[in-house]
Short mmCIF file of C-alpha atoms in Angstrom, two decimals:
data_model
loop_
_atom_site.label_atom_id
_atom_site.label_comp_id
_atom_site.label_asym_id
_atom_site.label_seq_id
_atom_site.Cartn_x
_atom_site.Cartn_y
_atom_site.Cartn_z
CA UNK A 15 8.11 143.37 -149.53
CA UNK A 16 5.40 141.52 -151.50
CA UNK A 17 5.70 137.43 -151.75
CA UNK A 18 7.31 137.33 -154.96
CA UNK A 19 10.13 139.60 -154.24
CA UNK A 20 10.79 137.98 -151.02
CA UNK A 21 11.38 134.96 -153.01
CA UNK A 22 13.47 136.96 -156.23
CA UNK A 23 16.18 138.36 -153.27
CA UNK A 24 15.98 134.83 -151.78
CA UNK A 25 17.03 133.17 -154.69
CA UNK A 26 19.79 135.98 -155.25
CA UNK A 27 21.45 135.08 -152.11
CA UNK A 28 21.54 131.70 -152.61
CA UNK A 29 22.75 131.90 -156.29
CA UNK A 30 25.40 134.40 -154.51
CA UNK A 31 26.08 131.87 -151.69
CA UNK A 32 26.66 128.69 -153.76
CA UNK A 33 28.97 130.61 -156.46
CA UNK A 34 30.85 132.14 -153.85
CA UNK A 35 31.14 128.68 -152.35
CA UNK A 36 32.11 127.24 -155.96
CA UNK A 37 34.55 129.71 -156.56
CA UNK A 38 36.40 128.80 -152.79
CA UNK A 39 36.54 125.13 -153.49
CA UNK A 40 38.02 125.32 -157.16
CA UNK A 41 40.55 127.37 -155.64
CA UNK A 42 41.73 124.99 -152.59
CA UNK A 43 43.66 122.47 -154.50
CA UNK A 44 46.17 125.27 -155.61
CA UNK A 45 47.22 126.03 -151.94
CA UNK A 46 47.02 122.27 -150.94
CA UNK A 47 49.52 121.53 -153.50
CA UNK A 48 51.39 124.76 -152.38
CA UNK A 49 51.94 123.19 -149.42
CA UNK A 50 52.41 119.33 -150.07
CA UNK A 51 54.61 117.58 -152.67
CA UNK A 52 52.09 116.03 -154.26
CA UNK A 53 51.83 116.81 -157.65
CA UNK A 54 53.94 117.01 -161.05
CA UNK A 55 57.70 117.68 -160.85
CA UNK A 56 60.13 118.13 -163.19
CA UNK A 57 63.74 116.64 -162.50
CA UNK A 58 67.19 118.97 -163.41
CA UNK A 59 70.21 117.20 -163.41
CA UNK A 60 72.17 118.99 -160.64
CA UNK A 61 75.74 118.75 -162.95
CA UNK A 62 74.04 119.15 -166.51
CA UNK A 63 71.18 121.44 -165.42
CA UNK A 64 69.32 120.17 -168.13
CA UNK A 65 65.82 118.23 -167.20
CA UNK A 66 65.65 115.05 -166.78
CA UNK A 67 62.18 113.44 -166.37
CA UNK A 68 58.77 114.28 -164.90
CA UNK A 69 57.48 112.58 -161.92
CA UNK A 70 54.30 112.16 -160.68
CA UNK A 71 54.13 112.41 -156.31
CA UNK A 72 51.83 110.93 -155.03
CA UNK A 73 50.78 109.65 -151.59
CA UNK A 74 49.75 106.42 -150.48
CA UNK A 75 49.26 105.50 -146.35
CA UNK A 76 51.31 108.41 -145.36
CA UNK A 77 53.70 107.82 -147.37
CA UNK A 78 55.09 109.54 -150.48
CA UNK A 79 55.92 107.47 -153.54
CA UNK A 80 57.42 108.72 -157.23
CA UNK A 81 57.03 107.15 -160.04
CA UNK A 82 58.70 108.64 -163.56
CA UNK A 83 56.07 109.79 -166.29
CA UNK A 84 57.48 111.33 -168.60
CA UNK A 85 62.10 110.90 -170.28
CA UNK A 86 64.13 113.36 -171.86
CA UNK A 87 66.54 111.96 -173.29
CA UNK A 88 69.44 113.60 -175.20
CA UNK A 89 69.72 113.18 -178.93
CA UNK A 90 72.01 110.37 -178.79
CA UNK A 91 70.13 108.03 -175.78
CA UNK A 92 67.39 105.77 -175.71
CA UNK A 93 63.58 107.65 -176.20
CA UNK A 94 62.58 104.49 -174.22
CA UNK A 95 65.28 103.59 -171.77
CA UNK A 96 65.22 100.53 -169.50
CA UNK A 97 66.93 100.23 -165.75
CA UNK A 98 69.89 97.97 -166.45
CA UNK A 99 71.50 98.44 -163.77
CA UNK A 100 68.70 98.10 -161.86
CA UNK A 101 68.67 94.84 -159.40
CA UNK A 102 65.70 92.81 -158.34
CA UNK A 103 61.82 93.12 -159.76
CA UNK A 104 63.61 96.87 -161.36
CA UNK A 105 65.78 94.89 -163.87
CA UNK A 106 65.37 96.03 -167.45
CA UNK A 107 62.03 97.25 -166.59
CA UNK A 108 61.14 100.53 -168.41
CA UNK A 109 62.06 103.84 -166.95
CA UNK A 110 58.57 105.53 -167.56
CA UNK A 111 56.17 103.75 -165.04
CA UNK A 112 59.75 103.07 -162.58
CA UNK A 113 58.89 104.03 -159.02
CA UNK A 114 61.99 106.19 -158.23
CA UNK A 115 60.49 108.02 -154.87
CA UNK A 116 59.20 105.96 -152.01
CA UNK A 117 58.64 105.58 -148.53
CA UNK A 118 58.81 109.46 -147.18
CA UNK A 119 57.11 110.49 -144.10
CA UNK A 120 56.79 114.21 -142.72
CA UNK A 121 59.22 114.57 -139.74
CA UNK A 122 57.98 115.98 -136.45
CA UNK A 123 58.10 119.51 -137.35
CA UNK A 124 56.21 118.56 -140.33
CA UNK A 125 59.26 120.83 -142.55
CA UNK A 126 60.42 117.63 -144.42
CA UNK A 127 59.77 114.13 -145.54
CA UNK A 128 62.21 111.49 -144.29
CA UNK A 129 63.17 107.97 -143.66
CA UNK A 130 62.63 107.50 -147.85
CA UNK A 131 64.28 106.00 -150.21
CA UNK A 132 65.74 107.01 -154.18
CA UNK A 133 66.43 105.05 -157.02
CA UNK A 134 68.74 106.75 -159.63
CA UNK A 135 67.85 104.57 -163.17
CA UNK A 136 71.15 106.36 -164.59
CA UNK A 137 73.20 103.81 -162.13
CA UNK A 138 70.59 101.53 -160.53
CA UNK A 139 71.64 102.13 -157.01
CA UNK A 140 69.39 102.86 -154.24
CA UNK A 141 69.74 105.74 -151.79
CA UNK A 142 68.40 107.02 -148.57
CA UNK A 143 66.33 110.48 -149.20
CA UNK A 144 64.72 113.34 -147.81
CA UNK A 145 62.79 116.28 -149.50
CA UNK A 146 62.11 119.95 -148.69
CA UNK A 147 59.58 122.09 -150.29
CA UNK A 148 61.17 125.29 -151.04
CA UNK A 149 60.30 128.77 -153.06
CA UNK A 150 56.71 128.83 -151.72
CA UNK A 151 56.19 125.12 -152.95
CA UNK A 152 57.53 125.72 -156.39
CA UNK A 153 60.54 123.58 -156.01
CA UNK A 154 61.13 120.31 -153.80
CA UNK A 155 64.52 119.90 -152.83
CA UNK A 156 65.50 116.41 -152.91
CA UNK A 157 68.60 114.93 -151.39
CA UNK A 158 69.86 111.11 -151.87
CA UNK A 159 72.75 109.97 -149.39
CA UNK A 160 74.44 106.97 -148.29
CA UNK A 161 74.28 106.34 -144.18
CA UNK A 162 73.83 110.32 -143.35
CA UNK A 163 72.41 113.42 -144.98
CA UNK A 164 76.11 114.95 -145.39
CA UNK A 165 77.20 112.25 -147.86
CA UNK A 166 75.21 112.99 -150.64
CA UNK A 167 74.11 115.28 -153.05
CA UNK A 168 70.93 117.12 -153.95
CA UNK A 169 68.50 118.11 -156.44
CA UNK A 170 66.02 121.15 -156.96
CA UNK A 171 62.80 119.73 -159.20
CA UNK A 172 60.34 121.87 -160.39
CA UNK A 173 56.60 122.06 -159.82
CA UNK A 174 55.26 121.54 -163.05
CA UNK A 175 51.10 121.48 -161.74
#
């Protein structure tokens, strides 16, 4: 094999290396959000079944935290609703921005977040929460109790990204 061809199949395997390499990394953040919460959810009511918001999980410190992006509200509510039954710095503040998800921490077997908490803008009150990833990651599971996971209720939010 002469100089110059010795370079041409060179060059080949390097173009092949670095878009086979190109084509692995714009793939990875689909199966890290597979297999994390983090990401774009969109919230059903669990009596209504109609959806209720989009949030935006992220993670900050270990932590996951929620925060509401995007209302949608029936024909006869507010397009740009305010917690007013919120207490504290949450008082009348918008709902889009509100930080409704915070302080979840994978448990031991690294199946759920726990130890969270849930604000529901509808009534103000804060709850104690958990999430589960479920359907392959397409859905999170999240459940809002008072005192233990029995006494409460649940919701199934959709991955939306």
């Amino acid at each position: 094999m002469n100089p110059r061809s010795r370079g041409l199949a060179l060059l080949s395997a390097l173009a092949f290396k670095a878009f086979t390499a190109a084509a692995a990394l714009t793939t990875l953040p689909v199966w890290a959000d597979e297999a994390s919460p983090i990401g774009l959810w969109k919230n059903v009511d669990d009596v209504s079944g109609t959806p209720r918001a989009l949030i935006r999980i992220t993670e900050s410190n270990g932590a996951l935290l929620g925060k509401i992006e995007k209302v949608f509200p029936a024909p006869n509510e507010d397009p740009n609703p305010r917690c007013d039954k919120c207490e504290g710095a949450n008082k009348n503040a918008p709902v889009i921005g509100l930080v409704v998800l915070s302080g979840l921490t994978k448990d031991k077997e690294g199946e759920e977040y726990v130890g969270g908490q849930i604000l529901d803008p509808d009534n103000g009150k804060v709850y104690r929460s958990k999430v589960r990833l479920t359907d392959n990651g397409k859905k999170l599971s999240v459940r809002g109790y008072i005192g233990v996971p029995m006494l409460g209720r649940s919701q199934a939010w959709l991955r939306q990204e």
